[in-house]
Amino acid sequence: MTFRLLGPVEIVGRGPVDVGPPQRRSVMAALAVDAGRAVPLETLMRRVWGEEPPEGSRSALYAHVARIRQVLAATGGVRPPGLLRRGGGYVLDTDSDEVDLHRFHRLVADARRAGRSDADQVRMLREALDLWRGEPLTGLSGEWVSRMRDTWERQRLDAVTAWADAETAVGNHAVVIGRLPELIGEHPLVEPLVAALMRALYEAGRGSEALGCFAEVRKRLAEELGADPGTELRQIHRAILQGAYEPGRATAPPPAARPRSTPVLARLPLDVPAFTGREEELARLDKILAEGIGSPAVAVVSTLSGTAGVGKTAMAVHWAHRVADWFKDGQIYVNLHGFEPSRPPVTPAEALPRLLEALGVLPQHMPVSLEAQTGLYRSLLAGRRMLVMLDNARDAEQVRAFLPGSPGCFTLVTSRNRLSGLIALEGARSLVLDVLPAAECRRLLARRIGAERVMSEPLAVDEIVSRCARLPLALVIVAARAAIEPRLGLARLAAELRDAQASPDGLDSFGDEDTRADVRTVFSWSYGTLSPQAARMFRLLGVHPGPDIGVAAAASLAGLPVHSADRLLTVLADSCLATEYSRGRYVLHDLLRMYAAELAGTADAADETRAAHDRVFGHYLHSAHSADRMLDPHRDPIALPPVVPGVSPEHAADHGAALAWCTAEHQVLLAVVHRSGTATRAPDAPVWQLTRALSTFLQRRGHWSDWAAAQEAALDAALRSASPVGEADAHRGLGRAYTRLTRLDDALTHLARALDLHKALDDRTEVAHTHLDLARLHARRDACPEALACAQEALDQYTSLGHRAGQARALNAVGWYHAQLGDHRRCVELCGRALELFTELGVRDGQADTWDSLGYAHQHLGDHRRAADCYGNAVALFHSLGDRYFEADVLVHLGESHRAAGEAQAAQRAARSAADILDELGVPDSDGVRARLRRLGLPAGPARGDVRERQ
């Protein structure tokens, strides 16, 4: 008997068997996908009816199962397949090879095994592809069906590519050339198909047609995605042009052979010291990984769930370090804070820009929409072998945007919830952590305090294990106390736990239904052993906005010298009440943070808590302002409130240190802004000043959604506290952020309001700044006359104020808009004056932008050699600033100028340098730079937009 899913859902015995109506066929498909494995009842219902099955669906499912059993029994045969009830669900008891989907996977995997001859590969892949009879799951509908259909279709295309290459290798060019064009017509942007067709055409002696295929896909990619062909297609194209194509040889380097410039991410937290136990669960994860590696499936997803304190994160991090060597392109870690008591769960809009930045996406390329960010994230992971660890997820919906879509990637998700949606719709493999077995609990204690000590007091150890509810978090805290006080007997520790549990305080539960009172008992017992100073630090960590904290910030939080705070944090880490998850940065487990906040609300007076809030806000305000002055030394300073006694601000030594500090504190700073900006009382803290100090970093790193959200919080705070200065600054910042996000109507509303407020405050400098912001906004709307008028107004204001840095930027902007309107000579005059000012002030990024403007003007005046000189100066400055993308952008224009001047070799050198930089950066091109690197990298390109937005 055969079960068919790769087309209409059918059962074929001696002949086709009528399964029944579409809903019953959906049940059949949901079982056959996991043939031989139990499918939980809830999973079946979600696959058939979606995330919220309607009332009566359970009864309907039972009826469909009963009918399917009758159909299977009626087929006869020696041993007809059965439908068995097992493990809270049902299992289709048949060999997986009897399901066409699984047979397809096996054949493709067998074909790809090392040592297979080309002829064997052809035979196996032909048989695999012959199993397809049309659209998978024909006639069925629903979210799960759509996801499976898309996944299997991608697998089919991968198999078609492998088949085409195998047929080409044995000389069957004609069959490939006959079949692939139709498929490429259906999937015109699937580059591996085009590469396979190019190889077949070239080896059939039709090289010009192969080049035509490349030209066609390049055109489509540029028009539809604003991108260029990938590495493999470019290498085939170059090899054909140079006559260096070698049949049968891979054209793209394997991941291990990537250039050194490609970063290998290593973003995991520190491994758990002295990790013990969970051998069975670790082996299960190893098996899931091995099965994923051995099949042609898409990226494998595994969920690790269990109650709070059971050790999910510790085990996941330990396993990730254990298998890190397999993931040659690195590991990504994201804490989704799904159950954090002091903040809402992390949204994809918050996290995706940080992940894209880690993957090498420059701010200039950061997509605005969430859909585009998700697409870019998945395209960057395609072809890579990476581990993605998503820690502390609230639900399946929070996770989906972070799931890769290509083979080679493995996603591990931890959560207190089962995440049944991922299991049902994404085919995630589930692993549930229970409390530790008693034997493993004893081994954990022995590993941390010594086997001799554990063996000498077995009854005390048994009581400790019982009173810790066999939860690793509680056991680790007890072990830390025993290690700190080696002379303290384990019987004494057990007695203390017994007494703590007997007290009314010790029996109080806190948190959600997954949280055990026993854990709180251990917390209170361990907390009671701390010195008054360490106990106070622990309580104050509960009022810090999180998600983590550095030593200097902890010193300010507690109003202590840095060395004292460092010592107390070490004490808390030694007691396992805090974790040093990276060097010099500490984090509290969700339950410990909840407990610390509870203590702060009872043990500390409201005045002490408020003072701690004021100190930590002051710390971040003055530290961020110091970093901002390093990132943008020519920005207008603002008067900050005096440093509160007990605060120890951090001062970055240079630009690099400032950038590193902002990157490390990014999420903490946003949490401080939102907590201070959404307080129920009118805030004393000037939230707008902190947001202003963050804007340079957020703008330059492409965190525009974070920038807008922070400005919105600052505006709310300024309105509640009736601060017209803060309101004006927040409106202006929000207008600038919305401009970046292309919310242009909203941007205009806020910038207009900012202009009115700054005029009412008679702040002429800010009025000039706002006019320049409005110029950029109008340029985004393709309204260059209005942009020129606003830039000219800004120039007049700056000139009357004697504001030389602003005057230089406005001169450059006015000159640029004149050039956009066709007056290139006026651009040369104005930008020449801007260049003089920038040079006197030592503003190198301004000089680079202005040389670029001058090059553009001279190029359009026909003075190509002078244009080349200007572009060359801009290239040198951008290179010295480390701004590689703008260096490549200007190199393209330098090449165009050399070409127009008849200097072909210089033009080729510039184009080649630009291409090399873009290859090194390894990011998609949203500005069309690559589109100007066609024939020798040098066709004329369209007029550029306002690149001065980078300022």
PDB file of N, CA and C in Angstrom, residues 307-313 340-341 416 473 523 576-579 587-595:
ATOM      1  N   THR A 307       9.127  23.331  33.070  1.00  0.00           N
ATOM      2  CA  THR A 307       8.744  24.300  34.082  1.00  0.00           C
ATOM      3  C   THR A 307       9.894  25.252  34.397  1.00  0.00           C
ATOM      4  N   ALA A 308       9.561  26.384  35.009  1.00  0.00           N
ATOM      5  CA  ALA A 308      10.583  27.357  35.390  1.00  0.00           C
ATOM      6  C   ALA A 308      11.559  26.728  36.376  1.00  0.00           C
ATOM      7  N   GLY A 309      12.859  26.987  36.151  1.00  0.00           N
ATOM      8  CA  GLY A 309      13.892  26.488  37.045  1.00  0.00           C
ATOM      9  C   GLY A 309      14.358  25.088  36.768  1.00  0.00           C
ATOM     10  N   VAL A 310      13.831  24.449  35.697  1.00  0.00           N
ATOM     11  CA  VAL A 310      14.180  23.058  35.422  1.00  0.00           C
ATOM     12  C   VAL A 310      15.517  22.938  34.683  1.00  0.00           C
ATOM     13  N   GLY A 311      16.079  24.056  34.236  1.00  0.00           N
ATOM     14  CA  GLY A 311      17.403  24.021  33.621  1.00  0.00           C
ATOM     15  C   GLY A 311      17.408  24.001  32.112  1.00  0.00           C
ATOM     16  N   LYS A 312      16.364  24.567  31.490  1.00  0.00           N
ATOM     17  CA  LYS A 312      16.273  24.552  30.021  1.00  0.00           C
ATOM     18  C   LYS A 312      17.411  25.335  29.379  1.00  0.00           C
ATOM     19  N   THR A 313      17.600  26.563  29.836  1.00  0.00           N
ATOM     20  CA  THR A 313      18.636  27.400  29.221  1.00  0.00           C
ATOM     21  C   THR A 313      20.014  26.820  29.466  1.00  0.00           C
ATOM     22  N   GLU A 340       9.797  37.497  31.302  1.00  0.00           N
ATOM     23  CA  GLU A 340      10.500  38.490  32.108  1.00  0.00           C
ATOM     24  C   GLU A 340       9.481  39.334  32.873  1.00  0.00           C
ATOM     25  N   PRO A 341       9.592  39.425  34.195  1.00  0.00           N
ATOM     26  CA  PRO A 341       8.583  40.172  34.953  1.00  0.00           C
ATOM     27  C   PRO A 341       8.640  41.675  34.730  1.00  0.00           C
ATOM     28  N   ARG A 416       8.833  27.796  28.594  1.00  0.00           N
ATOM     29  CA  ARG A 416       8.053  27.100  29.626  1.00  0.00           C
ATOM     30  C   ARG A 416       6.829  26.421  29.018  1.00  0.00           C
ATOM     31  N   LEU A 473      17.893  24.739  39.296  1.00  0.00           N
ATOM     32  CA  LEU A 473      18.139  26.100  39.782  1.00  0.00           C
ATOM     33  C   LEU A 473      18.275  26.119  41.297  1.00  0.00           C
ATOM     34  N   PHE A 523      15.361  30.290  47.556  1.00  0.00           N
ATOM     35  CA  PHE A 523      15.779  31.681  47.348  1.00  0.00           C
ATOM     36  C   PHE A 523      15.874  32.406  48.690  1.00  0.00           C
ATOM     37  N   CYS A 576      25.193  31.912  43.229  1.00  0.00           N
ATOM     38  CA  CYS A 576      24.273  31.531  42.146  1.00  0.00           C
ATOM     39  C   CYS A 576      22.960  32.301  42.204  1.00  0.00           C
ATOM     40  N   LEU A 577      22.982  33.480  42.826  1.00  0.00           N
ATOM     41  CA  LEU A 577      21.821  34.361  42.799  1.00  0.00           C
ATOM     42  C   LEU A 577      21.898  35.341  41.632  1.00  0.00           C
ATOM     43  N   ALA A 578      23.009  35.377  40.925  1.00  0.00           N
ATOM     44  CA  ALA A 578      23.184  36.128  39.691  1.00  0.00           C
ATOM     45  C   ALA A 578      24.137  35.327  38.822  1.00  0.00           C
ATOM     46  N   THR A 579      24.123  35.612  37.516  1.00  0.00           N
ATOM     47  CA  THR A 579      24.972  34.882  36.576  1.00  0.00           C
ATOM     48  C   THR A 579      25.782  35.862  35.755  1.00  0.00           C
ATOM     49  N   VAL A 587      23.288  38.889  34.870  1.00  0.00           N
ATOM     50  CA  VAL A 587      21.867  38.741  34.606  1.00  0.00           C
ATOM     51  C   VAL A 587      21.269  37.895  35.722  1.00  0.00           C
ATOM     52  N   LEU A 588      19.982  38.129  36.024  1.00  0.00           N
ATOM     53  CA  LEU A 588      19.245  37.330  36.998  1.00  0.00           C
ATOM     54  C   LEU A 588      18.263  36.429  36.267  1.00  0.00           C
ATOM     55  N   HIS A 589      18.151  35.196  36.713  1.00  0.00           N
ATOM     56  CA  HIS A 589      17.088  34.314  36.220  1.00  0.00           C
ATOM     57  C   HIS A 589      15.753  35.019  36.450  1.00  0.00           C
ATOM     58  N   ASP A 590      14.774  34.755  35.563  1.00  0.00           N
ATOM     59  CA  ASP A 590      13.467  35.408  35.672  1.00  0.00           C
ATOM     60  C   ASP A 590      12.888  35.293  37.089  1.00  0.00           C
ATOM     61  N   LEU A 591      12.959  34.081  37.667  1.00  0.00           N
ATOM     62  CA  LEU A 591      12.377  33.865  38.990  1.00  0.00           C
ATOM     63  C   LEU A 591      13.145  34.638  40.060  1.00  0.00           C
ATOM     64  N   LEU A 592      14.472  34.705  39.925  1.00  0.00           N
ATOM     65  CA  LEU A 592      15.265  35.471  40.885  1.00  0.00           C
ATOM     66  C   LEU A 592      14.989  36.960  40.761  1.00  0.00           C
ATOM     67  N   ARG A 593      14.819  37.436  39.537  1.00  0.00           N
ATOM     68  CA  ARG A 593      14.497  38.858  39.359  1.00  0.00           C
ATOM     69  C   ARG A 593      13.145  39.181  40.000  1.00  0.00           C
ATOM     70  N   MET A 594      12.186  38.277  39.818  1.00  0.00           N
ATOM     71  CA  MET A 594      10.875  38.470  40.421  1.00  0.00           C
ATOM     72  C   MET A 594      10.985  38.509  41.950  1.00  0.00           C
ATOM     73  N   TYR A 595      11.786  37.601  42.468  1.00  0.00           N
ATOM     74  CA  TYR A 595      11.958  37.535  43.918  1.00  0.00           C
ATOM     75  C   TYR A 595      12.679  38.779  44.436  1.00  0.00           C
TER      76      TYR A 595
END
